[in-house]
PDB file of C-alpha atoms in Angstrom:
ATOM      1  CA  MET A   1      84.880 145.882 106.425  1.00  0.00           C
ATOM      2  CA  GLN A   2      88.537 145.203 105.694  1.00  0.00           C
ATOM      3  CA  ASN A   3      89.869 145.712 102.201  1.00  0.00           C
ATOM      4  CA  TYR A   4      91.712 142.403 102.132  1.00  0.00           C
ATOM      5  CA  ARG A   5      90.555 138.846 102.651  1.00  0.00           C
ATOM      6  CA  PRO A   6      92.380 137.018 105.472  1.00  0.00           C
ATOM      7  CA  PHE A   7      94.443 134.106 104.155  1.00  0.00           C
ATOM      8  CA  GLY A   8      92.597 131.543 106.279  1.00  0.00           C
ATOM      9  CA  VAL A   9      89.254 132.647 104.831  1.00  0.00           C
ATOM     10  CA  THR A  10      90.703 132.108 101.354  1.00  0.00           C
ATOM     11  CA  VAL A  11      91.799 128.598 102.342  1.00  0.00           C
ATOM     12  CA  ILE A  12      88.393 127.743 103.843  1.00  0.00           C
ATOM     13  CA  ALA A  13      86.578 129.076 100.750  1.00  0.00           C
ATOM     14  CA  ILE A  14      88.799 127.042  98.419  1.00  0.00           C
ATOM     15  CA  LEU A  15      88.284 123.896 100.526  1.00  0.00           C
ATOM     16  CA  LEU A  16      84.521 124.416 100.416  1.00  0.00           C
ATOM     17  CA  ALA A  17      84.647 124.827  96.636  1.00  0.00           C
ATOM     18  CA  ILE A  18      86.636 121.571  96.405  1.00  0.00           C
ATOM     19  CA  GLY A  19      84.006 119.946  98.633  1.00  0.00           C
ATOM     20  CA  GLY A  20      81.344 121.233  96.247  1.00  0.00           C
ATOM     21  CA  ILE A  21      83.148 119.680  93.298  1.00  0.00           C
ATOM     22  CA  GLY A  22      83.427 116.414  95.228  1.00  0.00           C
ATOM     23  CA  SER A  23      79.734 116.437  96.027  1.00  0.00           C
ATOM     24  CA  LEU A  24      78.793 117.086  92.390  1.00  0.00           C
ATOM     25  CA  LEU A  25      81.096 114.307  91.198  1.00  0.00           C
ATOM     26  CA  SER A  26      79.670 111.958  93.826  1.00  0.00           C
ATOM     27  CA  GLY A  27      76.204 112.780  92.536  1.00  0.00           C
ATOM     28  CA  LEU A  28      77.246 111.945  88.998  1.00  0.00           C
ATOM     29  CA  THR A  29      78.807 108.673  90.160  1.00  0.00           C
ATOM     30  CA  VAL A  30      75.684 107.648  92.064  1.00  0.00           C
ATOM     31  CA  LEU A  31      73.531 108.542  89.088  1.00  0.00           C
ATOM     32  CA  ALA A  32      75.715 106.424  86.799  1.00  0.00           C
ATOM     33  CA  LEU A  33      75.747 103.423  89.160  1.00  0.00           C
ATOM     34  CA  ILE A  34      72.112 103.466  90.284  1.00  0.00           C
ATOM     35  CA  PRO A  35      70.115 105.139  87.504  1.00  0.00           C
ATOM     36  CA  ILE A  36      66.568 105.030  88.910  1.00  0.00           C
ATOM     37  CA  LEU A  37      66.985 105.125  92.697  1.00  0.00           C
ATOM     38  CA  GLY A  38      70.147 107.181  92.325  1.00  0.00           C
ATOM     39  CA  ILE A  39      68.208 110.165  90.979  1.00  0.00           C
ATOM     40  CA  ILE A  40      67.091 111.120  94.485  1.00  0.00           C
ATOM     41  CA  LEU A  41      70.513 110.677  96.089  1.00  0.00           C
ATOM     42  CA  ALA A  42      72.231 112.382  93.156  1.00  0.00           C
ATOM     43  CA  GLY A  43      69.806 115.311  93.444  1.00  0.00           C
ATOM     44  CA  ILE A  44      70.610 115.670  97.139  1.00  0.00           C
ATOM     45  CA  LEU A  45      74.348 115.554  96.419  1.00  0.00           C
ATOM     46  CA  PHE A  46      73.956 118.177  93.671  1.00  0.00           C
ATOM     47  CA  ILE A  47      72.078 120.484  96.057  1.00  0.00           C
ATOM     48  CA  ILE A  48      74.764 120.005  98.716  1.00  0.00           C
ATOM     49  CA  GLY A  49      77.434 120.740  96.093  1.00  0.00           C
ATOM     50  CA  LEU A  50      75.710 123.940  95.024  1.00  0.00           C
ATOM     51  CA  ALA A  51      75.348 124.957  98.683  1.00  0.00           C
ATOM     52  CA  TYR A  52      79.087 124.434  99.163  1.00  0.00           C
ATOM     53  CA  PHE A  53      79.747 126.735  96.208  1.00  0.00           C
ATOM     54  CA  ALA A  54      77.369 129.380  97.566  1.00  0.00           C
ATOM     55  CA  VAL A  55      79.007 129.399 101.004  1.00  0.00           C
ATOM     56  CA  ALA A  56      82.494 129.393  99.450  1.00  0.00           C
ATOM     57  CA  TYR A  57      81.517 132.422  97.350  1.00  0.00           C
ATOM     58  CA  GLY A  58      80.056 134.134 100.420  1.00  0.00           C
ATOM     59  CA  LEU A  59      83.269 133.572 102.365  1.00  0.00           C
ATOM     60  CA  TRP A  60      85.345 134.758  99.411  1.00  0.00           C
ATOM     61  CA  THR A  61      83.379 138.009  99.205  1.00  0.00           C
ATOM     62  CA  GLY A  62      83.114 138.588 102.960  1.00  0.00           C
ATOM     63  CA  SER A  63      79.355 138.116 103.274  1.00  0.00           C
ATOM     64  CA  SER A  64      78.213 138.042 106.880  1.00  0.00           C
ATOM     65  CA  TRP A  65      75.648 135.312 106.133  1.00  0.00           C
ATOM     66  CA  ALA A  66      78.487 133.011 105.008  1.00  0.00           C
ATOM     67  CA  TRP A  67      80.268 133.565 108.338  1.00  0.00           C
ATOM     68  CA  ILE A  68      77.103 132.513 110.180  1.00  0.00           C
ATOM     69  CA  VAL A  69      76.413 129.521 107.907  1.00  0.00           C
ATOM     70  CA  THR A  70      80.016 128.315 108.281  1.00  0.00           C
ATOM     71  CA  LEU A  71      79.764 128.527 112.068  1.00  0.00           C
ATOM     72  CA  ILE A  72      76.514 126.546 112.003  1.00  0.00           C
ATOM     73  CA  LEU A  73      77.899 123.887 109.658  1.00  0.00           C
ATOM     74  CA  CYS A  74      81.096 123.513 111.692  1.00  0.00           C
ATOM     75  CA  SER A  75      79.053 123.181 114.886  1.00  0.00           C
ATOM     76  CA  ILE A  76      76.890 120.489 113.285  1.00  0.00           C
ATOM     77  CA  ALA A  77      80.023 118.697 112.069  1.00  0.00           C
ATOM     78  CA  ILE A  78      81.418 118.713 115.619  1.00  0.00           C
ATOM     79  CA  ILE A  79      78.180 117.247 116.986  1.00  0.00           C
ATOM     80  CA  VAL A  80      78.151 114.572 114.267  1.00  0.00           C
ATOM     81  CA  GLY A  81      81.824 113.865 114.991  1.00  0.00           C
ATOM     82  CA  ILE A  82      81.121 113.388 118.693  1.00  0.00           C
ATOM     83  CA  GLY A  83      78.273 111.035 117.811  1.00  0.00           C
ATOM     84  CA  SER A  84      80.590 109.091 115.511  1.00  0.00           C
ATOM     85  CA  ILE A  85      83.185 108.736 118.260  1.00  0.00           C
ATOM     86  CA  VAL A  86      80.494 107.469 120.649  1.00  0.00           C
ATOM     87  CA  ILE A  87      79.638 104.658 118.233  1.00  0.00           C
ATOM     88  CA  GLY A  88      83.290 103.771 117.731  1.00  0.00           C
ATOM     89  CA  HIS A  89      84.624 105.839 114.826  1.00  0.00           C
ATOM     90  CA  VAL A  90      87.665 107.360 116.510  1.00  0.00           C
ATOM     91  CA  GLY A  91      88.791 108.858 113.189  1.00  0.00           C
ATOM     92  CA  SER A  92      86.081 111.484 113.636  1.00  0.00           C
ATOM     93  CA  LEU A  93      88.338 113.163 116.173  1.00  0.00           C
ATOM     94  CA  PHE A  94      90.119 114.747 113.188  1.00  0.00           C
ATOM     95  CA  LEU A  95      86.772 116.149 111.989  1.00  0.00           C
ATOM     96  CA  ILE A  96      86.108 117.642 115.424  1.00  0.00           C
ATOM     97  CA  ILE A  97      89.560 119.233 115.653  1.00  0.00           C
ATOM     98  CA  ILE A  98      89.443 120.786 112.154  1.00  0.00           C
ATOM     99  CA  ASN A  99      85.970 122.237 112.659  1.00  0.00           C
ATOM    100  CA  GLY A 100      86.954 123.525 116.098  1.00  0.00           C
ATOM    101  CA  ILE A 101      89.950 125.293 114.557  1.00  0.00           C
ATOM    102  CA  ILE A 102      87.718 126.839 111.877  1.00  0.00           C
ATOM    103  CA  ILE A 103      85.285 128.134 114.520  1.00  0.00           C
ATOM    104  CA  TYR A 104      88.155 129.533 116.582  1.00  0.00           C
ATOM    105  CA  TYR A 105      89.624 131.190 113.485  1.00  0.00           C
ATOM    106  CA  LEU A 106      86.321 132.760 112.426  1.00  0.00           C
ATOM    107  CA  TYR A 107      86.092 134.446 115.826  1.00  0.00           C
ATOM    108  CA  GLN A 108      89.468 136.186 115.463  1.00  0.00           C
ATOM    109  CA  PRO A 109      89.058 139.993 115.451  1.00  0.00           C
ATOM    110  CA  LYS A 110      90.460 140.610 111.944  1.00  0.00           C
ATOM    111  CA  VAL A 111      88.385 137.793 110.476  1.00  0.00           C
ATOM    112  CA  LYS A 112      85.211 139.043 112.166  1.00  0.00           C
ATOM    113  CA  GLU A 113      86.010 142.525 110.885  1.00  0.00           C
ATOM    114  CA  TYR A 114      86.332 141.162 107.323  1.00  0.00           C
ATOM    115  CA  PHE A 115      82.783 139.814 107.650  1.00  0.00           C
ATOM    116  CA  GLY A 116      81.490 143.036 109.188  1.00  0.00           C
ATOM    117  CA  LYS A 117      81.055 141.536 112.649  1.00  0.00           C
TER     118      LYS A 117
END
C-alpha cells in the first residue's frame, strides 16, 4: 500500500463526510417536522448518514472494503440516474457523469495501489 493518500481520494472522502452531515441534518429536520411518522424516516436518514461516515473513514484510511463499497454505490447511483432520465429528470445526467468519473478514478493504478488492489 502507498504511504500517501491520493488527493482525489481525500476529496471523495470529504464529500462523503459532508453527505453524512447532510443526511443527519435531514433526519433531524424530518423528526422536527413530523414527530411520530418522522421517526422511521429520520432513523433511516441517520443510518445512511452513519454509513456515509464509515465509508468516508474507510476511504481516508485506504481500506479495501471502502473502495469496493464506493464502486457499488457509484454504480447504483448511475443506474438510478439512468432511470431518472428515462422518466424525464434530465438533471440526473450530472449524477451519472460524476459517479462515472469517480469509478474511473478509483480504477487508476496509483489509487488501486493505495487501497491494496
